[in-house]
Amino acid sequence: MNWDNVTPLVLTFNEEPNLRRCLERLNWAQRVVVLDSGSTDGTAALAAEFANVEFLTRPFDDHTRQWNHGLDQARTPWVLTLDADYVLGVGFEDELTALPEEPACDAFFASFRYLVFGRPLRACLYPPRAVLFRQERCRYVQDGHTQLLHVSGSTDYLETKIDHDDRKPLSRWLASQDKYAVLEAAKLMALVESSPIRLQDRVRRWIVVAPWLTLLYTLLVRGTLLDGWPGVFYAFQRSLAELVLSLRLMEARLSKAF
């Protein structure tokens, strides 16, 4: 695949701690679109240091509309969508070049290597994500607190992993979790028992179990306990996110009961 047929798209809001590492790995791209939601830190100034970056702004309403607006700014058949805390793994450019000029699929998923304070973990709970896809045949749709890419055709997987390396303060992460939990709780409360429900969502609807299972599964089954304090930090982060969601689910149920 020709690099000129791919436009990297990065969403930002106060991503000064992360953006440089992300953009440095995109120097192969002719044009990178950074779509910002009104950052008040040095995000815009940092993006201006890169000659191939076009910095655009749009007031934030939700991630689904923000991503889809960003897709509309691409002028190439393919788009590579990245969060600002994503860093392309070594060898990505070679794999991209090796792809057929007209791949048989419409989207490629990538797996992730999770880093805590710059230290990679042996495993994580972060799922693969469709990151490289045909712009005209794919669109984002809302799914609870996050968004999913609706792909018209078939999909495939990239071999090169992407690093997830978020260096923003813990306070920022904590504030985000409650916003995510409100949306996710609404989605889980709307599920109908007679319809197919993922095991993960079914466990979350039990409320009490999910935070403890997440902690034990991450530490012992996924083995992050062997990564020392970074692995323990990550496991506590994930269990805390589930605890906030459990509280929001309890709140929703109690508000209906009284």
mmCIF file of C-alpha atoms in Angstrom:
data_model
loop_
_atom_site.group_PDB
_atom_site.id
_atom_site.type_symbol
_atom_site.label_atom_id
_atom_site.label_comp_id
_atom_site.label_asym_id
_atom_site.label_seq_id
_atom_site.Cartn_x
_atom_site.Cartn_y
_atom_site.Cartn_z
ATOM 1 C CA MET A 1 0.000 0.000 0.000
ATOM 2 C CA ASN A 2 1.297 3.435 -0.910
ATOM 3 C CA TRP A 3 1.789 5.678 2.126
ATOM 4 C CA ASP A 4 0.269 8.585 0.189
ATOM 5 C CA ASN A 5 -3.062 6.725 0.199
ATOM 6 C CA VAL A 6 -3.282 6.856 4.008
ATOM 7 C CA THR A 7 -4.217 9.823 6.207
ATOM 8 C CA PRO A 8 -3.474 9.446 9.926
ATOM 9 C CA LEU A 9 -6.204 11.029 12.064
ATOM 10 C CA VAL A 10 -5.538 11.901 15.713
ATOM 11 C CA LEU A 11 -8.102 13.281 18.184
ATOM 12 C CA THR A 12 -6.806 15.579 20.918
ATOM 13 C CA PHE A 13 -7.874 17.506 23.988
ATOM 14 C CA ASN A 14 -5.058 18.706 26.261
ATOM 15 C CA GLU A 15 -2.720 15.985 25.036
ATOM 16 C CA GLU A 16 0.575 17.827 25.484
ATOM 17 C CA PRO A 17 2.048 14.970 27.594
ATOM 18 C CA ASN A 18 1.408 12.434 24.803
ATOM 19 C CA LEU A 19 1.160 14.021 21.371
ATOM 20 C CA ARG A 20 4.848 14.389 20.489
ATOM 21 C CA ARG A 21 5.542 10.648 20.759
ATOM 22 C CA CYS A 22 2.498 9.913 18.589
ATOM 23 C CA LEU A 23 3.383 12.408 15.839
ATOM 24 C CA GLU A 24 7.053 11.473 15.707
ATOM 25 C CA ARG A 25 6.022 8.032 14.452
ATOM 26 C CA LEU A 26 3.920 9.577 11.680
ATOM 27 C CA ASN A 27 6.714 11.373 9.805
ATOM 28 C CA TRP A 28 6.135 9.004 6.851
ATOM 29 C CA ALA A 29 2.669 10.461 6.199
ATOM 30 C CA GLN A 30 2.226 13.242 3.682
ATOM 31 C CA ARG A 31 -0.626 14.761 5.737
ATOM 32 C CA VAL A 32 -1.675 14.097 9.323
ATOM 33 C CA VAL A 33 -4.997 15.486 10.561
ATOM 34 C CA VAL A 34 -5.111 16.435 14.242
ATOM 35 C CA LEU A 35 -8.695 17.230 15.256
ATOM 36 C CA ASP A 36 -8.730 19.127 18.541
ATOM 37 C CA SER A 37 -11.622 19.803 20.922
ATOM 38 C CA GLY A 38 -10.363 23.146 22.261
ATOM 39 C CA SER A 39 -7.176 22.335 24.154
ATOM 40 C CA THR A 40 -5.935 24.897 26.667
ATOM 41 C CA ASP A 41 -2.432 23.465 27.119
ATOM 42 C CA GLY A 42 0.443 23.288 24.614
ATOM 43 C CA THR A 43 -1.230 20.805 22.264
ATOM 44 C CA ALA A 44 -1.646 23.253 19.376
ATOM 45 C CA ALA A 45 1.902 24.609 19.661
ATOM 46 C CA LEU A 46 3.300 21.091 19.754
ATOM 47 C CA ALA A 47 1.357 20.048 16.647
ATOM 48 C CA ALA A 48 2.656 23.144 14.826
ATOM 49 C CA GLU A 49 6.212 21.799 15.145
ATOM 50 C CA PHE A 50 5.404 19.069 12.613
ATOM 51 C CA ALA A 51 5.323 20.231 8.998
ATOM 52 C CA ASN A 52 3.015 17.422 7.855
ATOM 53 C CA VAL A 53 0.338 18.093 10.501
ATOM 54 C CA GLU A 54 -2.868 20.004 9.766
ATOM 55 C CA PHE A 55 -4.379 21.148 13.070
ATOM 56 C CA LEU A 56 -8.179 21.528 13.022
ATOM 57 C CA THR A 57 -10.618 22.343 15.817
ATOM 58 C CA ARG A 58 -14.213 21.345 16.466
ATOM 59 C CA PRO A 59 -16.266 21.805 19.672
ATOM 60 C CA PHE A 60 -16.708 18.421 21.335
ATOM 61 C CA ASP A 61 -20.158 16.820 21.603
ATOM 62 C CA ASP A 62 -19.319 13.111 21.632
ATOM 63 C CA HIS A 63 -16.548 10.855 20.388
ATOM 64 C CA THR A 64 -18.638 9.261 17.653
ATOM 65 C CA ARG A 65 -19.428 12.569 15.939
ATOM 66 C CA GLN A 66 -15.888 13.804 16.519
ATOM 67 C CA TRP A 67 -14.327 10.763 14.847
ATOM 68 C CA ASN A 68 -16.773 10.872 11.936
ATOM 69 C CA HIS A 69 -16.089 14.577 11.404
ATOM 70 C CA GLY A 70 -12.399 13.753 11.331
ATOM 71 C CA LEU A 71 -12.980 11.061 8.706
ATOM 72 C CA ASP A 72 -14.635 13.674 6.505
ATOM 73 C CA GLN A 73 -11.398 15.692 6.522
ATOM 74 C CA ALA A 74 -9.371 12.884 4.950
ATOM 75 C CA ARG A 75 -8.523 13.175 1.257
ATOM 76 C CA THR A 76 -7.230 9.649 0.826
ATOM 77 C CA PRO A 77 -8.941 6.261 0.377
ATOM 78 C CA TRP A 78 -7.558 4.951 3.673
ATOM 79 C CA VAL A 79 -7.525 6.438 7.177
ATOM 80 C CA LEU A 80 -5.376 5.476 10.161
ATOM 81 C CA THR A 81 -7.196 6.514 13.346
ATOM 82 C CA LEU A 82 -5.136 6.992 16.495
ATOM 83 C CA ASP A 83 -5.629 8.307 20.003
ATOM 84 C CA ALA A 84 -2.932 10.777 21.024
ATOM 85 C CA ASP A 85 -1.494 8.229 23.477
ATOM 86 C CA TYR A 86 -0.934 5.655 20.705
ATOM 87 C CA VAL A 87 2.593 5.144 19.361
ATOM 88 C CA LEU A 88 3.069 3.018 16.249
ATOM 89 C CA GLY A 89 5.297 0.006 16.822
ATOM 90 C CA VAL A 90 8.616 -0.498 15.059
ATOM 91 C CA GLY A 91 8.039 -1.994 11.629
ATOM 92 C CA PHE A 92 4.614 -0.461 10.994
ATOM 93 C CA GLU A 93 5.785 1.374 7.875
ATOM 94 C CA ASP A 94 7.275 -1.821 6.435
ATOM 95 C CA GLU A 95 4.059 -3.731 7.052
ATOM 96 C CA LEU A 96 2.024 -0.941 5.480
ATOM 97 C CA THR A 97 4.229 -0.993 2.381
ATOM 98 C CA ALA A 98 3.879 -4.774 2.129
ATOM 99 C CA LEU A 99 0.066 -4.598 1.998
ATOM 100 C CA PRO A 100 -1.534 -4.926 -1.456
ATOM 101 C CA GLU A 101 -2.406 -1.671 -3.187
ATOM 102 C CA GLU A 102 -6.034 -2.827 -3.108
ATOM 103 C CA PRO A 103 -6.458 -5.077 -0.033
ATOM 104 C CA ALA A 104 -9.293 -7.599 -0.098
ATOM 105 C CA CYS A 105 -10.661 -6.288 3.209
ATOM 106 C CA ASP A 106 -12.090 -2.912 4.247
ATOM 107 C CA ALA A 107 -10.427 -2.607 7.648
ATOM 108 C CA PHE A 108 -7.431 -3.814 9.624
ATOM 109 C CA PHE A 109 -7.431 -4.391 13.384
ATOM 110 C CA ALA A 110 -4.347 -3.766 15.529
ATOM 111 C CA SER A 111 -3.420 -5.224 18.898
ATOM 112 C CA PHE A 112 -1.833 -3.160 21.649
ATOM 113 C CA ARG A 113 1.094 -3.238 24.018
ATOM 114 C CA TYR A 114 0.163 -1.378 27.200
ATOM 115 C CA LEU A 115 2.734 0.838 28.934
ATOM 116 C CA VAL A 116 2.582 2.323 32.432
ATOM 117 C CA PHE A 117 4.967 5.238 33.011
ATOM 118 C CA GLY A 118 6.795 4.116 29.886
ATOM 119 C CA ARG A 119 7.224 0.520 31.035
ATOM 120 C CA PRO A 120 5.559 -2.140 28.869
ATOM 121 C CA LEU A 121 3.333 -4.725 30.544
ATOM 122 C CA ARG A 122 3.299 -8.381 29.547
ATOM 123 C CA ALA A 123 -0.475 -8.255 29.025
ATOM 124 C CA CYS A 124 -3.480 -5.950 29.278
ATOM 125 C CA LEU A 125 -7.262 -5.920 28.941
ATOM 126 C CA TYR A 126 -7.202 -3.459 26.041
ATOM 127 C CA PRO A 127 -8.950 -5.105 23.066
ATOM 128 C CA PRO A 128 -7.802 -4.977 19.431
ATOM 129 C CA ARG A 129 -9.204 -2.013 17.547
ATOM 130 C CA ALA A 130 -9.908 -1.307 13.884
ATOM 131 C CA VAL A 131 -7.399 1.452 13.104
ATOM 132 C CA LEU A 132 -6.710 1.289 9.354
ATOM 133 C CA PHE A 133 -9.717 1.278 7.041
ATOM 134 C CA ARG A 134 -11.358 2.502 3.860
ATOM 135 C CA GLN A 135 -12.872 5.876 4.622
ATOM 136 C CA GLU A 136 -15.856 5.489 2.287
ATOM 137 C CA ARG A 137 -16.950 2.093 3.636
ATOM 138 C CA CYS A 138 -16.603 2.591 7.390
ATOM 139 C CA ARG A 139 -18.273 4.827 9.970
ATOM 140 C CA TYR A 140 -18.291 5.093 13.746
ATOM 141 C CA VAL A 141 -21.395 4.261 15.805
ATOM 142 C CA GLN A 142 -22.001 4.815 19.512
ATOM 143 C CA ASP A 143 -21.588 1.849 21.893
ATOM 144 C CA GLY A 144 -22.001 2.767 25.543
ATOM 145 C CA HIS A 145 -19.125 4.951 26.714
ATOM 146 C CA THR A 146 -17.108 4.302 23.577
ATOM 147 C CA GLN A 147 -17.582 4.028 19.832
ATOM 148 C CA LEU A 148 -17.309 1.136 17.420
ATOM 149 C CA LEU A 149 -16.344 1.207 13.785
ATOM 150 C CA HIS A 150 -19.042 -0.202 11.522
ATOM 151 C CA VAL A 151 -17.257 -1.943 8.670
ATOM 152 C CA SER A 152 -19.199 -2.768 5.517
ATOM 153 C CA GLY A 153 -16.938 -5.571 4.339
ATOM 154 C CA SER A 154 -14.398 -8.032 5.709
ATOM 155 C CA THR A 155 -11.572 -7.305 8.147
ATOM 156 C CA ASP A 156 -8.021 -8.492 8.773
ATOM 157 C CA TYR A 157 -5.317 -8.032 11.405
ATOM 158 C CA LEU A 158 -2.024 -6.171 11.360
ATOM 159 C CA GLU A 159 0.987 -7.925 12.846
ATOM 160 C CA THR A 160 2.643 -4.770 14.227
ATOM 161 C CA LYS A 161 1.377 -3.804 17.656
ATOM 162 C CA ILE A 162 0.630 -0.250 18.753
ATOM 163 C CA ASP A 163 1.875 1.058 22.092
ATOM 164 C CA HIS A 164 -0.738 2.536 24.424
ATOM 165 C CA ASP A 165 1.357 4.942 26.497
ATOM 166 C CA ASP A 166 -0.723 7.541 28.346
ATOM 167 C CA ARG A 167 1.348 10.027 30.379
ATOM 168 C CA LYS A 168 -1.496 12.333 31.434
ATOM 169 C CA PRO A 169 -1.996 12.865 35.209
ATOM 170 C CA LEU A 170 -3.961 10.281 37.193
ATOM 171 C CA SER A 171 -6.455 13.009 38.134
ATOM 172 C CA ARG A 172 -7.390 13.355 34.448
ATOM 173 C CA TRP A 173 -7.928 9.595 34.186
ATOM 174 C CA LEU A 174 -10.107 9.564 37.302
ATOM 175 C CA ALA A 175 -12.302 12.363 35.977
ATOM 176 C CA SER A 176 -12.792 10.552 32.678
ATOM 177 C CA GLN A 177 -13.881 7.290 34.292
ATOM 178 C CA ASP A 178 -17.060 8.712 35.767
ATOM 179 C CA LYS A 179 -18.062 10.215 32.412
ATOM 180 C CA TYR A 180 -17.497 6.839 30.757
ATOM 181 C CA ALA A 181 -19.339 5.020 33.552
ATOM 182 C CA VAL A 182 -22.497 7.127 33.126
ATOM 183 C CA LEU A 183 -22.709 6.213 29.430
ATOM 184 C CA GLU A 184 -21.812 2.555 29.980
ATOM 185 C CA ALA A 185 -24.355 2.183 32.797
ATOM 186 C CA ALA A 186 -27.107 3.540 30.561
ATOM 187 C CA LYS A 187 -26.162 1.018 27.892
ATOM 188 C CA LEU A 188 -26.116 -1.910 30.356
ATOM 189 C CA MET A 189 -29.430 -0.916 31.944
ATOM 190 C CA ALA A 190 -31.052 -0.859 28.503
ATOM 191 C CA LEU A 191 -30.017 -4.434 27.661
ATOM 192 C CA VAL A 192 -32.886 -6.916 27.484
ATOM 193 C CA GLU A 193 -32.291 -10.256 29.212
ATOM 194 C CA SER A 194 -33.895 -12.192 26.368
ATOM 195 C CA SER A 195 -31.384 -10.798 23.861
ATOM 196 C CA PRO A 196 -27.787 -12.024 23.486
ATOM 197 C CA ILE A 197 -25.570 -10.368 26.112
ATOM 198 C CA ARG A 198 -21.787 -10.636 26.176
ATOM 199 C CA LEU A 199 -20.392 -12.440 29.207
ATOM 200 C CA GLN A 200 -18.453 -9.312 30.160
ATOM 201 C CA ASP A 201 -21.638 -7.224 30.196
ATOM 202 C CA ARG A 202 -23.557 -9.916 32.077
ATOM 203 C CA VAL A 203 -20.915 -9.945 34.843
ATOM 204 C CA ARG A 204 -21.030 -6.160 35.038
ATOM 205 C CA ARG A 205 -24.796 -6.267 35.505
ATOM 206 C CA TRP A 206 -24.215 -8.398 38.632
ATOM 207 C CA ILE A 207 -22.579 -5.201 39.995
ATOM 208 C CA VAL A 208 -20.710 -6.573 43.019
ATOM 209 C CA VAL A 209 -18.577 -9.139 41.212
ATOM 210 C CA ALA A 210 -16.957 -7.196 38.366
ATOM 211 C CA PRO A 211 -14.418 -5.035 40.295
ATOM 212 C CA TRP A 212 -13.005 -8.001 42.235
ATOM 213 C CA LEU A 213 -12.925 -10.308 39.224
ATOM 214 C CA THR A 214 -11.153 -7.637 37.195
ATOM 215 C CA LEU A 215 -8.482 -7.161 39.851
ATOM 216 C CA LEU A 216 -7.786 -10.883 40.252
ATOM 217 C CA TYR A 217 -7.974 -11.642 36.534
ATOM 218 C CA THR A 218 -5.567 -8.839 35.634
ATOM 219 C CA LEU A 219 -3.033 -9.607 38.363
ATOM 220 C CA LEU A 220 -3.089 -13.401 38.298
ATOM 221 C CA VAL A 221 -4.484 -14.659 35.000
ATOM 222 C CA ARG A 222 -3.016 -11.966 32.761
ATOM 223 C CA GLY A 223 0.071 -11.921 34.970
ATOM 224 C CA THR A 224 0.574 -8.201 35.495
ATOM 225 C CA LEU A 225 1.595 -8.978 39.083
ATOM 226 C CA LEU A 226 4.907 -10.111 37.579
ATOM 227 C CA ASP A 227 5.419 -6.623 36.137
ATOM 228 C CA GLY A 228 5.875 -5.182 39.627
ATOM 229 C CA TRP A 229 4.356 -1.859 40.630
ATOM 230 C CA PRO A 230 3.430 -0.811 37.061
ATOM 231 C CA GLY A 231 1.434 -4.043 36.710
ATOM 232 C CA VAL A 232 -0.251 -3.563 40.088
ATOM 233 C CA PHE A 233 -0.995 0.067 39.194
ATOM 234 C CA TYR A 234 -2.688 -1.043 35.974
ATOM 235 C CA ALA A 235 -4.721 -3.759 37.715
ATOM 236 C CA PHE A 236 -5.957 -1.267 40.312
ATOM 237 C CA GLN A 237 -6.842 1.193 37.566
ATOM 238 C CA ARG A 238 -8.982 -1.376 35.776
ATOM 239 C CA SER A 239 -10.716 -2.565 38.957
ATOM 240 C CA LEU A 240 -11.378 1.052 39.996
ATOM 241 C CA ALA A 241 -12.964 1.753 36.614
ATOM 242 C CA GLU A 242 -15.243 -1.251 37.158
ATOM 243 C CA LEU A 243 -16.046 -0.061 40.694
ATOM 244 C CA VAL A 244 -17.139 3.354 39.402
ATOM 245 C CA LEU A 245 -19.332 1.610 36.836
ATOM 246 C CA SER A 246 -20.819 -0.607 39.571
ATOM 247 C CA LEU A 247 -21.681 2.486 41.606
ATOM 248 C CA ARG A 248 -23.379 4.074 38.619
ATOM 249 C CA LEU A 249 -25.361 0.885 37.994
ATOM 250 C CA MET A 250 -26.431 0.776 41.650
ATOM 251 C CA GLU A 251 -27.438 4.427 41.440
ATOM 252 C CA ALA A 252 -29.558 3.726 38.358
ATOM 253 C CA ARG A 253 -31.298 0.755 39.975
ATOM 254 C CA LEU A 254 -31.914 2.508 43.281
ATOM 255 C CA SER A 255 -33.318 5.586 41.562
ATOM 256 C CA LYS A 256 -35.875 3.343 39.862
ATOM 257 C CA ALA A 257 -36.757 1.527 43.067
ATOM 258 C CA PHE A 258 -37.495 4.596 45.199
#
